[in-house]
């Protein structure tokens, strides 16, 4: 009589054979049956840019994405002029490898640079319960020595999230040292209801690095290492003809897309704006009330476009109300409370936007709008919400009288001053 162990063994063979036949039936995909695996060498989540051996390409992170079929989405940086075929190698739970051809989706916004943000889409097989994946080139030997990316977002939810609002700061580079504006901006964020700020860091000044550590300990800031300058020659600007380089603006498009997927199931909303920009509600107390209103009025929208408005940093409030803070005297950076004059709209110029998005509705994003998404997008009227952006003027020919006085940030001044002084005392003065 056949014993139970033999029956189980025969049943496993039959199921494996049926699974392989099923995979071979799927159109436009190339699969290979599972191969015996050794322990998969794993990449730490702290390592954010990994070369695809045997190619000119790089991968950043892998995410389970079941919104349009069962598949894994790998965010990468691909050389547009290298057309080699790429494959996903899954490290299966039953200690086998599973190979499949990657569908390469280059993002449409590359601004002429040789390297472009890219999604590599690989269908996963039911027989392979994988938690890690590797990308290789056309030669199987190209995968030798490579390591596996952890597949994030395995546990997906739609209703309850640890955070309501997360800000994605795409790049910190050039030894950034605008310390005072950074602290003030973080404190305004907190007043508005933002609970987490995710920052992709290439480098910054020592002083700002200490401030980042303070906010990390507080639980507000999460820093993602972004060593883009060690693998490519990133551009300092957005226009390839003018700025040259391998990749647009320190990989800004890659980090924005990665940040959306990192926070897809941990944050109800994600704000995509620069480090010196504040998305401010003008008719509501905070972002929670703003989004309650906007989502109720636009239930099909998952993308909300907010207009950018410039507050020139060389135009100061004539009253001097917030210019005499002794604690800020030796802190490098801009005091945003001094700059309350806004440039007027220009009829012939379309104001650029940044975004508040439901990350589960976004597939690919650019800087000022999304590239692919589910549902609708809505341009928010500037009297409801606008971006307060203190920076160099765009309309430098205008006099102070031509600007619009806008003291929105003064609504938060008392709390911002108190908290900014606390940070300076604990982080900067304690080191002097």
Short mmCIF file of C-alpha atoms in Angstrom, two decimals, residues 28-414:
data_model
loop_
_atom_site.label_atom_id
_atom_site.label_comp_id
_atom_site.label_asym_id
_atom_site.label_seq_id
_atom_site.Cartn_x
_atom_site.Cartn_y
_atom_site.Cartn_z
CA UNK A 28 3.11 37.92 -23.96
CA UNK A 29 5.07 36.75 -20.91
CA UNK A 30 8.15 34.60 -20.64
CA UNK A 31 8.39 32.34 -17.62
CA UNK A 32 10.80 29.61 -16.70
CA UNK A 33 9.90 26.86 -14.25
CA UNK A 34 11.18 27.11 -10.70
CA UNK A 35 14.81 26.21 -10.13
CA UNK A 36 16.39 25.03 -6.88
CA UNK A 37 17.57 28.02 -4.84
CA UNK A 38 20.20 28.60 -2.26
CA UNK A 39 19.64 31.19 0.46
CA UNK A 40 18.91 34.49 -1.27
CA UNK A 41 21.43 37.28 -0.55
CA UNK A 42 19.26 40.21 0.50
CA UNK A 43 19.69 43.96 0.03
CA UNK A 44 19.03 46.12 3.08
CA UNK A 45 16.26 48.71 2.84
CA UNK A 46 18.97 51.27 3.62
CA UNK A 47 20.59 50.54 0.23
CA UNK A 48 18.53 52.52 -2.24
CA UNK A 49 20.40 52.30 -5.57
CA UNK A 50 21.57 48.90 -6.80
CA UNK A 51 23.25 48.17 -10.16
CA UNK A 52 21.78 45.50 -12.44
CA UNK A 53 24.88 43.44 -13.10
CA UNK A 54 25.90 43.12 -16.73
CA UNK A 55 23.87 46.21 -17.76
CA UNK A 56 23.95 50.00 -17.52
CA UNK A 57 20.80 50.01 -15.39
CA UNK A 58 19.95 50.42 -11.71
CA UNK A 59 17.06 49.39 -9.46
CA UNK A 60 15.79 51.24 -6.40
CA UNK A 61 13.02 49.25 -4.70
CA UNK A 62 10.39 46.57 -5.33
CA UNK A 63 6.71 46.78 -4.41
CA UNK A 64 3.80 44.38 -4.64
CA UNK A 65 1.16 46.02 -6.85
CA UNK A 66 -2.10 44.14 -7.26
CA UNK A 67 -4.21 47.05 -8.50
CA UNK A 68 -4.13 45.73 -12.07
CA UNK A 69 -3.29 42.06 -11.79
CA UNK A 70 -0.91 40.18 -9.53
CA UNK A 71 2.52 41.63 -10.17
CA UNK A 72 5.62 43.20 -8.66
CA UNK A 73 6.63 46.73 -9.63
CA UNK A 74 10.34 47.54 -9.45
CA UNK A 75 11.30 51.21 -9.65
CA UNK A 76 14.52 51.66 -11.56
CA UNK A 77 16.81 54.05 -13.39
CA UNK A 78 17.30 52.82 -16.95
CA UNK A 79 19.69 53.91 -19.69
CA UNK A 80 17.35 54.85 -22.54
CA UNK A 81 19.91 53.92 -25.19
CA UNK A 82 20.53 50.40 -23.88
CA UNK A 83 17.75 48.11 -25.09
CA UNK A 84 18.75 44.89 -23.37
CA UNK A 85 16.01 42.59 -22.18
CA UNK A 86 15.55 42.39 -18.42
CA UNK A 87 14.27 39.57 -16.24
CA UNK A 88 12.91 39.28 -12.73
CA UNK A 89 14.18 36.43 -10.58
CA UNK A 90 11.94 35.72 -7.59
CA UNK A 91 13.28 33.93 -4.54
CA UNK A 92 10.36 31.66 -3.70
CA UNK A 93 9.22 30.59 -0.28
CA UNK A 94 9.83 26.92 -1.14
CA UNK A 95 13.54 27.61 -1.76
CA UNK A 96 13.32 27.81 -5.54
CA UNK A 97 14.01 30.57 -8.08
CA UNK A 98 11.28 31.73 -10.45
CA UNK A 99 12.24 33.67 -13.60
CA UNK A 100 9.99 35.92 -15.67
CA UNK A 101 10.48 38.60 -18.31
CA UNK A 102 10.19 42.19 -17.07
CA UNK A 103 7.84 44.57 -18.83
CA UNK A 104 9.86 47.78 -19.11
CA UNK A 105 7.81 50.99 -18.80
CA UNK A 106 10.00 54.07 -19.20
CA UNK A 107 8.35 57.19 -17.81
CA UNK A 108 7.47 59.75 -20.45
CA UNK A 109 9.21 62.62 -18.63
CA UNK A 110 12.97 62.31 -19.06
CA UNK A 111 13.73 65.84 -20.37
CA UNK A 112 16.27 64.46 -22.83
CA UNK A 113 18.62 62.90 -20.27
CA UNK A 114 20.22 59.51 -21.07
CA UNK A 115 18.80 57.90 -17.91
CA UNK A 116 15.08 57.79 -17.11
CA UNK A 117 12.88 56.68 -14.23
CA UNK A 118 11.38 53.32 -15.19
CA UNK A 119 8.92 50.76 -13.87
CA UNK A 120 9.82 47.10 -14.33
CA UNK A 121 6.64 45.04 -14.07
CA UNK A 122 6.85 41.32 -13.44
CA UNK A 123 3.94 38.97 -12.96
CA UNK A 124 4.29 36.66 -10.02
CA UNK A 125 3.25 33.04 -9.95
CA UNK A 126 0.90 31.63 -7.31
CA UNK A 127 3.29 28.74 -6.70
CA UNK A 128 6.05 31.18 -5.76
CA UNK A 129 5.31 32.91 -2.49
CA UNK A 130 8.19 35.31 -2.78
CA UNK A 131 9.32 38.07 -0.46
CA UNK A 132 12.38 39.06 -2.54
CA UNK A 133 13.19 39.69 -6.21
CA UNK A 134 16.29 40.36 -8.28
CA UNK A 135 16.63 41.96 -11.74
CA UNK A 136 19.14 40.53 -14.21
CA UNK A 137 20.15 41.11 -17.81
CA UNK A 138 19.84 38.72 -20.76
CA UNK A 139 22.76 36.56 -19.67
CA UNK A 140 21.91 34.27 -16.72
CA UNK A 141 25.47 34.72 -15.46
CA UNK A 142 24.76 38.45 -15.11
CA UNK A 143 22.79 37.61 -11.99
CA UNK A 144 25.71 35.89 -10.28
CA UNK A 145 26.74 37.90 -7.25
CA UNK A 146 23.59 40.03 -7.34
CA UNK A 147 21.37 40.47 -4.32
CA UNK A 148 17.63 40.45 -3.87
CA UNK A 149 15.36 43.42 -3.20
CA UNK A 150 12.75 42.94 -0.47
CA UNK A 151 9.25 43.19 -1.95
CA UNK A 152 7.45 45.89 0.03
CA UNK A 153 3.70 46.56 0.32
CA UNK A 154 2.87 42.88 0.73
CA UNK A 155 0.11 43.75 3.21
CA UNK A 156 -2.32 46.15 1.54
CA UNK A 157 -5.19 48.07 3.07
CA UNK A 158 -7.57 50.78 1.94
CA UNK A 159 -9.17 52.22 5.06
CA UNK A 160 -6.98 52.69 8.11
CA UNK A 161 -3.44 54.08 7.93
CA UNK A 162 -0.78 54.95 10.52
CA UNK A 163 -0.52 58.47 9.07
CA UNK A 164 -3.02 60.85 7.51
CA UNK A 165 -0.47 63.14 5.83
CA UNK A 166 3.09 62.46 4.67
CA UNK A 167 5.30 64.93 2.83
CA UNK A 168 7.77 63.63 0.24
CA UNK A 169 10.89 65.82 -0.11
CA UNK A 170 12.49 64.48 -3.25
CA UNK A 171 16.10 65.59 -2.89
CA UNK A 172 18.48 67.14 -0.40
CA UNK A 173 21.76 67.96 -2.14
CA UNK A 174 24.45 70.61 -2.65
CA UNK A 175 25.34 70.65 1.07
CA UNK A 176 21.97 72.30 1.70
CA UNK A 177 22.24 74.74 4.60
CA UNK A 178 18.96 76.71 4.71
CA UNK A 179 18.54 75.67 8.34
CA UNK A 180 16.18 78.35 9.66
CA UNK A 181 13.67 77.99 6.84
CA UNK A 182 13.80 74.21 7.17
CA UNK A 183 12.99 74.33 10.92
CA UNK A 184 10.22 76.88 10.45
CA UNK A 185 8.72 74.90 7.59
CA UNK A 186 8.75 71.65 9.59
CA UNK A 187 6.96 73.39 12.44
CA UNK A 188 4.31 74.80 10.10
CA UNK A 189 3.87 71.28 8.66
CA UNK A 190 3.20 69.94 12.14
CA UNK A 191 0.64 72.67 12.87
CA UNK A 192 -1.15 71.82 9.62
CA UNK A 193 -1.41 68.16 10.63
CA UNK A 194 1.48 66.52 8.83
CA UNK A 195 2.79 63.56 10.80
CA UNK A 196 5.70 62.37 8.69
CA UNK A 197 8.23 64.00 6.37
CA UNK A 198 10.25 61.65 4.17
CA UNK A 199 13.49 63.16 2.86
CA UNK A 200 15.81 61.66 0.23
CA UNK A 201 19.26 62.84 1.23
CA UNK A 202 22.36 63.05 -0.93
CA UNK A 203 24.15 65.54 1.30
CA UNK A 204 23.62 68.62 3.48
CA UNK A 205 25.55 70.78 5.93
CA UNK A 206 26.60 69.46 9.34
CA UNK A 207 24.20 71.85 11.07
CA UNK A 208 21.21 70.70 9.04
CA UNK A 209 22.25 67.10 9.57
CA UNK A 210 21.96 67.66 13.32
CA UNK A 211 18.51 69.18 12.82
CA UNK A 212 17.48 66.14 10.78
CA UNK A 213 18.64 63.87 13.61
CA UNK A 214 16.55 65.89 16.07
CA UNK A 215 13.39 65.46 14.01
CA UNK A 216 14.18 61.79 13.38
CA UNK A 217 14.31 61.20 17.14
CA UNK A 218 11.05 63.12 17.45
CA UNK A 219 9.52 60.70 14.95
CA UNK A 220 8.57 63.32 12.36
CA UNK A 221 11.35 62.87 9.79
CA UNK A 222 12.49 59.74 7.99
CA UNK A 223 15.69 60.08 5.98
CA UNK A 224 16.24 57.86 2.95
CA UNK A 225 19.89 57.72 1.81
CA UNK A 226 20.18 58.77 -1.84
CA UNK A 227 23.83 58.40 -2.99
CA UNK A 228 23.05 59.25 -6.62
CA UNK A 229 26.35 61.11 -7.11
CA UNK A 230 28.34 57.92 -6.44
CA UNK A 231 26.84 56.03 -9.39
CA UNK A 232 25.93 58.69 -11.98
CA UNK A 233 26.65 62.29 -12.89
CA UNK A 234 23.25 63.80 -12.06
CA UNK A 235 22.23 67.13 -13.53
CA UNK A 236 21.92 70.29 -11.43
CA UNK A 237 18.87 71.31 -13.45
CA UNK A 238 15.96 70.00 -15.50
CA UNK A 239 17.02 70.79 -19.08
CA UNK A 240 19.51 68.39 -20.68
CA UNK A 241 20.52 70.83 -23.43
CA UNK A 242 21.38 73.45 -20.81
CA UNK A 243 22.48 71.50 -17.74
CA UNK A 244 23.85 68.21 -19.20
CA UNK A 245 24.49 65.22 -16.94
CA UNK A 246 23.18 61.64 -16.88
CA UNK A 247 19.90 62.09 -15.01
CA UNK A 248 17.37 64.86 -14.36
CA UNK A 249 17.94 66.96 -11.22
CA UNK A 250 19.60 64.45 -8.91
CA UNK A 251 17.02 61.77 -9.74
CA UNK A 252 14.06 63.82 -8.48
CA UNK A 253 11.53 61.90 -10.57
CA UNK A 254 12.79 58.57 -9.26
CA UNK A 255 12.60 59.60 -5.62
CA UNK A 256 9.11 61.08 -5.98
CA UNK A 257 7.80 57.84 -7.48
CA UNK A 258 9.57 55.73 -4.89
CA UNK A 259 8.16 57.88 -2.08
CA UNK A 260 4.61 57.34 -3.32
CA UNK A 261 5.03 53.57 -3.26
CA UNK A 262 6.85 53.55 0.09
CA UNK A 263 3.88 55.33 1.63
CA UNK A 264 1.10 53.75 -0.39
CA UNK A 265 -0.36 51.76 2.49
CA UNK A 266 0.96 53.77 5.42
CA UNK A 267 -0.42 57.24 4.62
CA UNK A 268 -3.90 58.34 3.57
CA UNK A 269 -2.49 61.29 1.63
CA UNK A 270 0.96 62.15 0.31
CA UNK A 271 2.11 65.70 -0.40
CA UNK A 272 4.62 66.11 -3.24
CA UNK A 273 6.40 69.44 -2.80
CA UNK A 274 9.89 70.89 -2.38
CA UNK A 275 11.69 71.51 0.87
CA UNK A 276 10.99 75.27 0.72
CA UNK A 277 7.29 74.98 -0.16
CA UNK A 278 4.28 74.92 2.17
CA UNK A 279 0.85 73.81 0.93
CA UNK A 280 -1.35 76.10 3.00
CA UNK A 281 -5.16 75.95 3.35
CA UNK A 282 -6.74 79.39 3.06
CA UNK A 283 -10.32 78.56 4.05
CA UNK A 284 -9.74 75.74 6.53
CA UNK A 285 -7.90 75.39 9.80
CA UNK A 286 -5.62 72.56 8.69
CA UNK A 287 -5.02 69.96 6.01
CA UNK A 288 -7.51 67.53 7.51
CA UNK A 289 -10.37 69.98 7.12
CA UNK A 290 -9.12 70.96 3.65
CA UNK A 291 -9.06 67.38 2.38
CA UNK A 292 -12.40 66.54 3.99
CA UNK A 293 -13.87 69.39 1.98
CA UNK A 294 -12.03 68.65 -1.29
CA UNK A 295 -12.73 64.90 -1.23
CA UNK A 296 -16.41 65.43 -0.45
CA UNK A 297 -16.73 67.86 -3.36
CA UNK A 298 -14.65 65.69 -5.72
CA UNK A 299 -15.21 62.04 -4.71
CA UNK A 300 -13.70 60.64 -7.93
CA UNK A 301 -10.47 62.62 -7.60
CA UNK A 302 -7.29 61.08 -6.23
CA UNK A 303 -4.96 63.88 -7.33
CA UNK A 304 -5.31 67.48 -6.12
CA UNK A 305 -3.18 70.09 -7.88
CA UNK A 306 -2.13 73.10 -5.78
CA UNK A 307 -0.81 76.27 -7.44
CA UNK A 308 2.68 77.50 -6.60
CA UNK A 309 2.98 81.18 -5.59
CA UNK A 310 6.27 83.02 -5.10
CA UNK A 311 7.08 85.17 -2.05
CA UNK A 312 10.38 86.89 -2.97
CA UNK A 313 13.04 86.43 -0.35
CA UNK A 314 14.54 89.86 -1.12
CA UNK A 315 11.32 91.70 -0.18
CA UNK A 316 10.86 92.18 3.57
CA UNK A 317 7.91 93.09 5.76
CA UNK A 318 8.18 96.81 6.47
CA UNK A 319 6.94 96.48 10.05
CA UNK A 320 9.92 94.34 11.12
CA UNK A 321 7.55 92.42 13.37
CA UNK A 322 9.46 89.13 13.16
CA UNK A 323 12.93 90.36 12.26
CA UNK A 324 14.33 90.83 15.75
CA UNK A 325 14.49 87.24 17.03
CA UNK A 326 17.81 87.16 18.87
CA UNK A 327 17.90 83.34 18.93
CA UNK A 328 17.92 83.23 15.12
CA UNK A 329 20.78 85.65 14.59
CA UNK A 330 23.47 83.03 14.04
CA UNK A 331 21.31 80.41 12.35
CA UNK A 332 21.89 80.18 8.58
CA UNK A 333 18.86 80.43 6.32
CA UNK A 334 15.77 82.46 5.50
CA UNK A 335 13.24 83.69 8.06
CA UNK A 336 10.00 82.97 6.19
CA UNK A 337 7.93 85.14 8.57
CA UNK A 338 9.63 88.25 7.14
CA UNK A 339 8.47 87.60 3.58
CA UNK A 340 4.77 88.28 3.22
CA UNK A 341 4.56 89.80 -0.27
CA UNK A 342 3.39 87.55 -3.09
CA UNK A 343 4.01 87.94 -6.78
CA UNK A 344 0.79 88.49 -8.77
CA UNK A 345 -0.45 86.05 -11.39
CA UNK A 346 0.58 86.63 -14.99
CA UNK A 347 -2.13 86.18 -17.59
CA UNK A 348 0.24 84.64 -20.11
CA UNK A 349 1.87 82.25 -17.63
CA UNK A 350 0.32 79.06 -16.30
CA UNK A 351 1.14 78.71 -12.62
CA UNK A 352 2.98 75.44 -11.95
CA UNK A 353 1.48 73.08 -9.40
CA UNK A 354 2.52 70.57 -6.79
CA UNK A 355 0.20 67.89 -5.44
CA UNK A 356 -1.67 66.23 -2.64
CA UNK A 357 -2.43 62.69 -3.78
CA UNK A 358 -4.11 59.53 -2.64
CA UNK A 359 -1.07 57.30 -3.30
CA UNK A 360 -3.25 54.27 -4.03
CA UNK A 361 -4.66 56.14 -7.04
CA UNK A 362 -1.26 56.98 -8.55
CA UNK A 363 0.76 54.75 -10.86
CA UNK A 364 3.43 57.16 -12.15
CA UNK A 365 4.11 60.79 -11.29
CA UNK A 366 6.09 63.70 -12.64
CA UNK A 367 6.92 66.88 -10.71
CA UNK A 368 3.93 69.10 -11.40
CA UNK A 369 1.34 66.48 -12.37
CA UNK A 370 0.86 62.72 -12.43
CA UNK A 371 1.64 60.70 -15.55
CA UNK A 372 -0.63 57.70 -14.90
CA UNK A 373 -3.36 57.42 -12.31
CA UNK A 374 -6.74 55.92 -11.48
CA UNK A 375 -9.66 58.31 -11.26
CA UNK A 376 -9.68 62.06 -11.77
CA UNK A 377 -7.47 65.01 -10.89
CA UNK A 378 -8.71 68.35 -9.59
CA UNK A 379 -7.02 71.76 -9.75
CA UNK A 380 -7.69 73.44 -6.43
CA UNK A 381 -8.68 77.14 -6.65
CA UNK A 382 -5.94 79.32 -5.14
CA UNK A 383 -8.40 81.00 -2.77
CA UNK A 384 -8.94 77.56 -1.19
CA UNK A 385 -5.29 76.50 -1.01
CA UNK A 386 -2.01 77.65 -2.47
CA UNK A 387 1.70 76.95 -2.04
CA UNK A 388 3.65 79.52 -0.05
CA UNK A 389 7.07 79.43 -1.68
CA UNK A 390 9.70 81.81 -0.25
CA UNK A 391 12.55 81.93 -2.77
CA UNK A 392 14.31 84.12 -5.33
CA UNK A 393 11.79 86.19 -7.32
CA UNK A 394 10.53 85.18 -10.73
CA UNK A 395 9.24 88.68 -11.48
CA UNK A 396 12.24 90.59 -10.26
CA UNK A 397 11.28 93.71 -12.17
CA UNK A 398 8.27 94.34 -9.92
CA UNK A 399 8.40 96.90 -7.15
CA UNK A 400 7.17 96.14 -3.64
CA UNK A 401 4.00 98.07 -4.41
CA UNK A 402 3.26 95.69 -7.30
CA UNK A 403 3.25 92.67 -4.97
CA UNK A 404 0.29 91.34 -2.96
CA UNK A 405 0.58 91.45 0.81
CA UNK A 406 -0.28 88.01 2.19
CA UNK A 407 0.32 87.29 5.89
CA UNK A 408 -1.00 83.73 5.91
CA UNK A 409 2.07 82.37 7.69
CA UNK A 410 1.57 84.82 10.56
CA UNK A 411 -1.42 82.74 11.66
CA UNK A 412 1.10 80.13 12.83
CA UNK A 413 3.76 82.58 14.06
CA UNK A 414 3.45 82.18 17.83
#
